[in-house]
PDB file of C-alpha atoms in Angstrom:
ATOM      1  CA  UNK O 227     -43.953 -30.570 -11.574  1.00  0.00           C
ATOM      2  CA  UNK O 228     -41.021 -31.484  -9.325  1.00  0.00           C
ATOM      3  CA  UNK O 229     -38.548 -29.630 -11.571  1.00  0.00           C
ATOM      4  CA  UNK O 230     -39.818 -26.401 -10.035  1.00  0.00           C
ATOM      5  CA  UNK O 231     -38.723 -27.548  -6.549  1.00  0.00           C
ATOM      6  CA  UNK O 232     -35.206 -28.767  -7.260  1.00  0.00           C
ATOM      7  CA  UNK O 233     -32.476 -27.863  -4.792  1.00  0.00           C
ATOM      8  CA  UNK O 234     -28.970 -28.068  -6.217  1.00  0.00           C
ATOM      9  CA  UNK O 235     -26.149 -29.091  -3.892  1.00  0.00           C
ATOM     10  CA  UNK O 236     -22.665 -28.663  -5.309  1.00  0.00           C
ATOM     11  CA  UNK O 237     -20.092 -30.637  -3.324  1.00  0.00           C
ATOM     12  CA  UNK O 238     -16.377 -31.201  -3.624  1.00  0.00           C
ATOM     13  CA  UNK O 239     -15.461 -34.546  -5.244  1.00  0.00           C
ATOM     14  CA  UNK O 240     -12.298 -36.497  -6.059  1.00  0.00           C
ATOM     15  CA  UNK O 241     -10.744 -35.274  -2.834  1.00  0.00           C
ATOM     16  CA  UNK O 242      -7.984 -37.870  -3.078  1.00  0.00           C
ATOM     17  CA  UNK O 243      -6.522 -35.888  -5.988  1.00  0.00           C
ATOM     18  CA  UNK O 244      -5.952 -32.787  -3.865  1.00  0.00           C
ATOM     19  CA  UNK O 245      -5.750 -34.235  -0.371  1.00  0.00           C
ATOM     20  CA  UNK O 246      -2.027 -33.438  -0.262  1.00  0.00           C
ATOM     21  CA  UNK O 247      -2.749 -29.708   0.160  1.00  0.00           C
ATOM     22  CA  UNK O 248      -6.375 -29.568   1.384  1.00  0.00           C
ATOM     23  CA  UNK O 249      -6.812 -32.594   3.693  1.00  0.00           C
ATOM     24  CA  UNK O 250     -10.371 -32.986   2.399  1.00  0.00           C
ATOM     25  CA  UNK O 251     -12.375 -36.062   3.319  1.00  0.00           C
ATOM     26  CA  UNK O 252     -14.806 -36.935   0.538  1.00  0.00           C
ATOM     27  CA  UNK O 253     -16.827 -39.100   2.893  1.00  0.00           C
ATOM     28  CA  UNK O 254     -17.633 -36.026   4.966  1.00  0.00           C
ATOM     29  CA  UNK O 255     -19.019 -34.215   1.908  1.00  0.00           C
ATOM     30  CA  UNK O 256     -21.185 -37.237   1.140  1.00  0.00           C
ATOM     31  CA  UNK O 257     -22.357 -37.348   4.757  1.00  0.00           C
ATOM     32  CA  UNK O 258     -23.449 -33.705   4.778  1.00  0.00           C
ATOM     33  CA  UNK O 259     -25.137 -34.076   1.402  1.00  0.00           C
ATOM     34  CA  UNK O 260     -27.259 -36.888   2.810  1.00  0.00           C
ATOM     35  CA  UNK O 261     -28.100 -34.934   5.978  1.00  0.00           C
ATOM     36  CA  UNK O 262     -29.053 -31.731   4.139  1.00  0.00           C
ATOM     37  CA  UNK O 263     -31.100 -33.634   1.544  1.00  0.00           C
ATOM     38  CA  UNK O 264     -32.993 -35.488   4.261  1.00  0.00           C
ATOM     39  CA  UNK O 265     -33.675 -32.266   6.172  1.00  0.00           C
ATOM     40  CA  UNK O 266     -34.984 -30.506   3.040  1.00  0.00           C
ATOM     41  CA  UNK O 267     -37.266 -33.322   1.883  1.00  0.00           C
ATOM     42  CA  UNK O 268     -38.632 -33.744   5.399  1.00  0.00           C
ATOM     43  CA  UNK O 269     -39.824 -30.128   5.345  1.00  0.00           C
ATOM     44  CA  UNK O 270     -40.747 -30.055   1.635  1.00  0.00           C
ATOM     45  CA  UNK O 271     -41.993 -33.557   0.750  1.00  0.00           C
ATOM     46  CA  UNK O 272     -42.294 -32.901  -3.012  1.00  0.00           C
ATOM     47  CA  UNK O 273     -38.787 -31.384  -3.314  1.00  0.00           C
ATOM     48  CA  UNK O 274     -35.807 -32.977  -5.055  1.00  0.00           C
ATOM     49  CA  UNK O 275     -32.098 -32.563  -4.365  1.00  0.00           C
ATOM     50  CA  UNK O 276     -29.438 -32.997  -7.032  1.00  0.00           C
ATOM     51  CA  UNK O 277     -25.732 -33.375  -6.354  1.00  0.00           C
ATOM     52  CA  UNK O 278     -23.468 -31.621  -8.863  1.00  0.00           C
ATOM     53  CA  UNK O 279     -26.301 -31.498 -11.392  1.00  0.00           C
ATOM     54  CA  UNK O 280     -28.901 -28.921 -12.404  1.00  0.00           C
ATOM     55  CA  UNK O 281     -32.113 -29.362 -14.402  1.00  0.00           C
ATOM     56  CA  UNK O 282     -31.957 -27.837 -17.870  1.00  0.00           C
ATOM     57  CA  UNK O 283     -34.646 -25.363 -16.840  1.00  0.00           C
ATOM     58  CA  UNK O 284     -32.040 -23.753 -14.520  1.00  0.00           C
ATOM     59  CA  UNK O 285     -29.703 -22.929 -17.418  1.00  0.00           C
ATOM     60  CA  UNK O 286     -30.704 -19.206 -17.672  1.00  0.00           C
ATOM     61  CA  UNK O 287     -29.601 -18.513 -14.080  1.00  0.00           C
ATOM     62  CA  UNK O 288     -26.176 -16.864 -13.823  1.00  0.00           C
ATOM     63  CA  UNK O 289     -25.237 -18.780 -10.689  1.00  0.00           C
ATOM     64  CA  UNK O 290     -24.662 -21.979 -12.648  1.00  0.00           C
ATOM     65  CA  UNK O 291     -21.648 -21.244 -14.819  1.00  0.00           C
ATOM     66  CA  UNK O 292     -19.580 -24.396 -14.213  1.00  0.00           C
ATOM     67  CA  UNK O 293     -21.531 -26.751 -16.470  1.00  0.00           C
ATOM     68  CA  UNK O 294     -20.530 -29.486 -18.888  1.00  0.00           C
ATOM     69  CA  UNK O 295     -22.233 -29.049 -22.294  1.00  0.00           C
ATOM     70  CA  UNK O 296     -25.024 -31.518 -22.964  1.00  0.00           C
ATOM     71  CA  UNK O 297     -26.952 -31.542 -26.240  1.00  0.00           C
ATOM     72  CA  UNK O 298     -28.687 -34.841 -25.584  1.00  0.00           C
ATOM     73  CA  UNK O 299     -32.414 -34.157 -25.389  1.00  0.00           C
ATOM     74  CA  UNK O 300     -32.986 -37.410 -23.518  1.00  0.00           C
ATOM     75  CA  UNK O 301     -30.848 -36.220 -20.579  1.00  0.00           C
ATOM     76  CA  UNK O 302     -32.818 -33.570 -18.650  1.00  0.00           C
ATOM     77  CA  UNK O 303     -29.909 -32.148 -16.662  1.00  0.00           C
ATOM     78  CA  UNK O 304     -26.448 -30.611 -16.935  1.00  0.00           C
ATOM     79  CA  UNK O 305     -23.498 -31.988 -15.023  1.00  0.00           C
ATOM     80  CA  UNK O 306     -21.555 -29.512 -12.859  1.00  0.00           C
ATOM     81  CA  UNK O 307     -17.785 -29.251 -12.518  1.00  0.00           C
ATOM     82  CA  UNK O 308     -17.595 -29.158  -8.738  1.00  0.00           C
ATOM     83  CA  UNK O 309     -15.208 -26.629  -7.223  1.00  0.00           C
ATOM     84  CA  UNK O 310     -12.613 -27.666  -4.680  1.00  0.00           C
ATOM     85  CA  UNK O 311     -13.947 -27.326  -1.138  1.00  0.00           C
ATOM     86  CA  UNK O 312     -17.464 -26.445  -2.266  1.00  0.00           C
ATOM     87  CA  UNK O 313     -20.697 -27.276  -0.481  1.00  0.00           C
ATOM     88  CA  UNK O 314     -23.206 -24.897  -2.063  1.00  0.00           C
ATOM     89  CA  UNK O 315     -26.981 -25.161  -1.691  1.00  0.00           C
ATOM     90  CA  UNK O 316     -29.093 -23.231  -4.206  1.00  0.00           C
ATOM     91  CA  UNK O 317     -32.572 -23.006  -5.657  1.00  0.00           C
ATOM     92  CA  UNK O 318     -33.396 -21.452  -9.039  1.00  0.00           C
ATOM     93  CA  UNK O 319     -30.164 -19.489  -9.083  1.00  0.00           C
ATOM     94  CA  UNK O 320     -30.580 -18.326  -5.458  1.00  0.00           C
ATOM     95  CA  UNK O 321     -27.624 -19.230  -3.244  1.00  0.00           C
ATOM     96  CA  UNK O 322     -28.942 -20.405   0.125  1.00  0.00           C
ATOM     97  CA  UNK O 323     -25.737 -21.689   1.722  1.00  0.00           C
ATOM     98  CA  UNK O 324     -22.094 -21.421   0.670  1.00  0.00           C
ATOM     99  CA  UNK O 325     -19.181 -23.159   2.327  1.00  0.00           C
ATOM    100  CA  UNK O 326     -16.846 -21.328  -0.030  1.00  0.00           C
ATOM    101  CA  UNK O 327     -18.072 -17.977   1.283  1.00  0.00           C
ATOM    102  CA  UNK O 328     -18.565 -18.828   4.935  1.00  0.00           C
ATOM    103  CA  UNK O 329     -15.753 -21.314   5.408  1.00  0.00           C
ATOM    104  CA  UNK O 330     -17.790 -23.682   7.622  1.00  0.00           C
ATOM    105  CA  UNK O 331     -20.068 -26.696   7.337  1.00  0.00           C
ATOM    106  CA  UNK O 332     -23.831 -26.122   7.234  1.00  0.00           C
ATOM    107  CA  UNK O 333     -26.359 -26.400  10.009  1.00  0.00           C
ATOM    108  CA  UNK O 334     -28.581 -28.899   8.228  1.00  0.00           C
ATOM    109  CA  UNK O 335     -31.835 -27.947   9.956  1.00  0.00           C
ATOM    110  CA  UNK O 336     -31.213 -24.225   9.464  1.00  0.00           C
ATOM    111  CA  UNK O 337     -30.531 -24.728   5.753  1.00  0.00           C
ATOM    112  CA  UNK O 338     -33.728 -26.778   5.391  1.00  0.00           C
ATOM    113  CA  UNK O 339     -35.669 -24.073   7.225  1.00  0.00           C
ATOM    114  CA  UNK O 340     -34.362 -21.434   4.795  1.00  0.00           C
ATOM    115  CA  UNK O 341     -35.279 -23.617   1.820  1.00  0.00           C
ATOM    116  CA  UNK O 342     -38.821 -23.975   3.116  1.00  0.00           C
ATOM    117  CA  UNK O 343     -39.089 -20.220   3.738  1.00  0.00           C
ATOM    118  CA  UNK O 344     -37.885 -19.412   0.218  1.00  0.00           C
ATOM    119  CA  UNK O 345     -40.459 -21.713  -1.386  1.00  0.00           C
ATOM    120  CA  UNK O 346     -43.220 -20.240   0.775  1.00  0.00           C
ATOM    121  CA  UNK O 347     -42.261 -16.583   0.255  1.00  0.00           C
ATOM    122  CA  UNK O 348     -41.797 -17.115  -3.479  1.00  0.00           C
ATOM    123  CA  UNK O 349     -45.309 -18.550  -3.765  1.00  0.00           C
ATOM    124  CA  UNK O 350     -46.701 -15.570  -1.842  1.00  0.00           C
ATOM    125  CA  UNK O 351     -44.719 -13.037  -3.876  1.00  0.00           C
ATOM    126  CA  UNK O 352     -42.592 -11.794  -0.981  1.00  0.00           C
ATOM    127  CA  UNK O 353     -38.917 -10.887  -0.870  1.00  0.00           C
ATOM    128  CA  UNK O 354     -36.691 -13.936  -0.395  1.00  0.00           C
ATOM    129  CA  UNK O 355     -33.328 -12.130  -0.160  1.00  0.00           C
ATOM    130  CA  UNK O 356     -33.342 -12.348   3.651  1.00  0.00           C
ATOM    131  CA  UNK O 357     -32.965 -16.125   3.369  1.00  0.00           C
ATOM    132  CA  UNK O 358     -29.961 -16.110   1.037  1.00  0.00           C
ATOM    133  CA  UNK O 359     -26.330 -16.835   1.829  1.00  0.00           C
ATOM    134  CA  UNK O 360     -25.344 -13.183   1.545  1.00  0.00           C
ATOM    135  CA  UNK O 361     -27.223 -12.393   4.770  1.00  0.00           C
ATOM    136  CA  UNK O 362     -25.558 -15.218   6.686  1.00  0.00           C
ATOM    137  CA  UNK O 363     -22.723 -14.350   9.064  1.00  0.00           C
ATOM    138  CA  UNK O 364     -19.227 -15.486   8.184  1.00  0.00           C
ATOM    139  CA  UNK O 365     -17.882 -17.499  11.066  1.00  0.00           C
ATOM    140  CA  UNK O 366     -14.229 -17.360  11.861  1.00  0.00           C
ATOM    141  CA  UNK O 367     -13.799 -13.884  10.364  1.00  0.00           C
ATOM    142  CA  UNK O 368     -12.570 -11.702  13.192  1.00  0.00           C
ATOM    143  CA  UNK O 369     -12.536  -7.949  13.053  1.00  0.00           C
ATOM    144  CA  UNK O 370      -9.078  -6.533  13.045  1.00  0.00           C
ATOM    145  CA  UNK O 371      -8.478  -3.982  15.741  1.00  0.00           C
ATOM    146  CA  UNK O 372      -6.994  -0.736  14.633  1.00  0.00           C
ATOM    147  CA  UNK O 373      -3.596  -0.263  16.123  1.00  0.00           C
ATOM    148  CA  UNK O 374      -1.672   2.936  16.389  1.00  0.00           C
ATOM    149  CA  UNK O 375       1.335   3.140  14.122  1.00  0.00           C
ATOM    150  CA  UNK O 376       4.489   2.498  16.032  1.00  0.00           C
ATOM    151  CA  UNK O 377       7.583   4.566  15.540  1.00  0.00           C
ATOM    152  CA  UNK O 378      10.513   2.775  13.935  1.00  0.00           C
ATOM    153  CA  UNK O 379      13.085   1.535  16.422  1.00  0.00           C
ATOM    154  CA  UNK O 380      15.822   4.016  17.030  1.00  0.00           C
ATOM    155  CA  UNK O 381      19.326   2.908  16.322  1.00  0.00           C
ATOM    156  CA  UNK O 382      21.754   3.141  19.230  1.00  0.00           C
ATOM    157  CA  UNK O 383      23.877   6.233  19.160  1.00  0.00           C
ATOM    158  CA  UNK O 384      27.501   5.432  18.640  1.00  0.00           C
ATOM    159  CA  UNK O 385      29.885   7.413  20.756  1.00  0.00           C
ATOM    160  CA  UNK O 386      33.179   8.248  19.174  1.00  0.00           C
ATOM    161  CA  UNK O 387      36.196   9.068  21.319  1.00  0.00           C
ATOM    162  CA  UNK O 388      38.703  11.368  19.710  1.00  0.00           C
ATOM    163  CA  UNK O 389      42.163   9.983  19.820  1.00  0.00           C
ATOM    164  CA  UNK O 390      44.950  12.096  21.148  1.00  0.00           C
ATOM    165  CA  UNK O 391      46.686  13.871  18.323  1.00  0.00           C
ATOM    166  CA  UNK O 392      50.445  13.329  18.131  1.00  0.00           C
ATOM    167  CA  UNK O 393      52.568  16.146  19.464  1.00  0.00           C
ATOM    168  CA  UNK O 394      54.144  18.377  16.895  1.00  0.00           C
ATOM    169  CA  UNK O 395      57.859  17.962  16.659  1.00  0.00           C
ATOM    170  CA  UNK O 396      60.130  20.923  17.259  1.00  0.00           C
ATOM    171  CA  UNK O 397      60.821  22.702  14.029  1.00  0.00           C
ATOM    172  CA  UNK O 398      64.371  23.590  13.071  1.00  0.00           C
ATOM    173  CA  UNK O 399      65.644  27.041  13.999  1.00  0.00           C
ATOM    174  CA  UNK O 400      66.156  28.068  10.374  1.00  0.00           C
ATOM    175  CA  UNK O 401      62.565  27.241   9.458  1.00  0.00           C
ATOM    176  CA  UNK O 402      61.303  29.305  12.381  1.00  0.00           C
ATOM    177  CA  UNK O 403      63.400  32.290  11.260  1.00  0.00           C
ATOM    178  CA  UNK O 404      62.054  32.059   7.705  1.00  0.00           C
ATOM    179  CA  UNK O 405      58.488  32.041   8.990  1.00  0.00           C
ATOM    180  CA  UNK O 406      59.190  35.109  11.142  1.00  0.00           C
ATOM    181  CA  UNK O 407      60.560  36.945   8.105  1.00  0.00           C
ATOM    182  CA  UNK O 408      57.553  36.003   5.975  1.00  0.00           C
ATOM    183  CA  UNK O 409      54.977  37.091   8.558  1.00  0.00           C
ATOM    184  CA  UNK O 410      55.533  40.929   8.230  1.00  0.00           C
ATOM    185  CA  UNK O 411      55.337  40.747   4.429  1.00  0.00           C
ATOM    186  CA  UNK O 412      52.175  38.644   4.616  1.00  0.00           C
ATOM    187  CA  UNK O 413      50.590  41.011   7.126  1.00  0.00           C
ATOM    188  CA  UNK O 414      51.465  44.002   4.905  1.00  0.00           C
ATOM    189  CA  UNK O 415      49.844  42.403   1.841  1.00  0.00           C
ATOM    190  CA  UNK O 416      46.709  41.568   3.830  1.00  0.00           C
ATOM    191  CA  UNK O 417      46.554  45.167   5.096  1.00  0.00           C
ATOM    192  CA  UNK O 418      46.862  46.449   1.527  1.00  0.00           C
ATOM    193  CA  UNK O 419      44.043  44.184   0.352  1.00  0.00           C
ATOM    194  CA  UNK O 420      41.834  45.452   3.151  1.00  0.00           C
ATOM    195  CA  UNK O 421      42.602  49.071   2.215  1.00  0.00           C
ATOM    196  CA  UNK O 422      41.740  48.458  -1.433  1.00  0.00           C
ATOM    197  CA  UNK O 423      38.523  46.638  -0.605  1.00  0.00           C
ATOM    198  CA  UNK O 424      35.521  48.943  -1.180  1.00  0.00           C
ATOM    199  CA  UNK O 425      33.407  49.742   1.860  1.00  0.00           C
ATOM    200  CA  UNK O 426      29.821  48.423   1.538  1.00  0.00           C
ATOM    201  CA  UNK O 427      27.414  50.510   3.610  1.00  0.00           C
ATOM    202  CA  UNK O 428      23.801  49.794   4.406  1.00  0.00           C
ATOM    203  CA  UNK O 429      21.231  52.524   4.337  1.00  0.00           C
ATOM    204  CA  UNK O 430      21.299  54.585   7.553  1.00  0.00           C
ATOM    205  CA  UNK O 431      24.746  53.357   8.692  1.00  0.00           C
ATOM    206  CA  UNK O 432      28.111  55.136   8.792  1.00  0.00           C
ATOM    207  CA  UNK O 433      31.599  53.687   9.090  1.00  0.00           C
ATOM    208  CA  UNK O 434      34.638  55.835   9.815  1.00  0.00           C
ATOM    209  CA  UNK O 435      37.189  54.994   7.077  1.00  0.00           C
ATOM    210  CA  UNK O 436      40.804  54.413   7.904  1.00  0.00           C
ATOM    211  CA  UNK O 437      43.276  57.306   7.503  1.00  0.00           C
ATOM    212  CA  UNK O 438      45.090  55.570   4.644  1.00  0.00           C
ATOM    213  CA  UNK O 439      41.825  55.251   2.747  1.00  0.00           C
ATOM    214  CA  UNK O 440      40.963  58.902   3.360  1.00  0.00           C
ATOM    215  CA  UNK O 441      44.322  60.059   2.020  1.00  0.00           C
ATOM    216  CA  UNK O 442      43.985  57.863  -1.033  1.00  0.00           C
ATOM    217  CA  UNK O 443      40.483  59.149  -1.753  1.00  0.00           C
ATOM    218  CA  UNK O 444      41.697  62.773  -1.420  1.00  0.00           C
ATOM    219  CA  UNK O 445      44.547  62.200  -3.855  1.00  0.00           C
ATOM    220  CA  UNK O 446      42.190  60.534  -6.342  1.00  0.00           C
ATOM    221  CA  UNK O 447      39.741  63.439  -6.051  1.00  0.00           C
ATOM    222  CA  UNK O 448      42.555  65.976  -6.566  1.00  0.00           C
ATOM    223  CA  UNK O 449      43.802  64.186  -9.675  1.00  0.00           C
ATOM    224  CA  UNK O 450      40.282  64.035 -11.068  1.00  0.00           C
ATOM    225  CA  UNK O 451      39.743  67.777 -10.540  1.00  0.00           C
ATOM    226  CA  UNK O 452      43.075  68.641 -12.173  1.00  0.00           C
ATOM    227  CA  UNK O 453      42.184  66.534 -15.194  1.00  0.00           C
ATOM    228  CA  UNK O 454      38.865  68.344 -15.488  1.00  0.00           C
ATOM    229  CA  UNK O 455      40.601  71.767 -15.327  1.00  0.00           C
ATOM    230  CA  UNK O 456      43.072  70.762 -18.029  1.00  0.00           C
ATOM    231  CA  UNK O 457      40.285  69.542 -20.284  1.00  0.00           C
ATOM    232  CA  UNK O 458      38.255  72.729 -19.788  1.00  0.00           C
ATOM    233  CA  UNK O 459      41.315  74.935 -20.468  1.00  0.00           C
ATOM    234  CA  UNK O 460      42.165  73.103 -23.639  1.00  0.00           C
ATOM    235  CA  UNK O 461      38.589  73.435 -24.776  1.00  0.00           C
ATOM    236  CA  UNK O 462      38.600  77.205 -24.201  1.00  0.00           C
ATOM    237  CA  UNK O 463      41.861  77.619 -26.109  1.00  0.00           C
ATOM    238  CA  UNK O 464      40.544  75.679 -29.045  1.00  0.00           C
ATOM    239  CA  UNK O 465      37.369  77.751 -29.138  1.00  0.00           C
TER     240      UNK O 465
END
């Protein structure tokens, strides 16, 4: 039964409809289909090749999902909706060559050799995965070299030159005299604020207070003691 040795070749068609962005030549797809078919049948004389069609016995295979429904029992195949740029060779759901994956045209003799090996290994019950498209190298895919991250370019440092400040004009004599009169009063108020500011000491340190502060602390202590004596005396009298 030849249906058991059917090789499906999906090829791009109607290239004139998308030639504006793909530059596909449909004649080239037809040429490679003829070459691959001839190479396969020369190695497997009882094999068949179908272009953009699959036998209905191939329907259970997941690989063939781009099919046109066909309920006519007199037509023993399903028509495929060919994908743009495709040249895919398969057998019973096994993808042998894929132009969509590899990005290059097939070596016709190598593809025919793989087809023959798959038929032979399948009959002998051996693993056929080594002959599939997944184990084929992808030409034109170059490994990207790892490059060290480069530091962002530094912006040039702008140098600013300070402009000469304008000279201060001479102030009137009266304004200078007023400032001289205000300076002693301002200094006195600052001195008073410093005297009234409490002294904060750290542990283990000692600061000699100013004489004005000492006198003020003595007077405050004396007043406090006198108040205590008065309160105690009044308490004794009342008792």
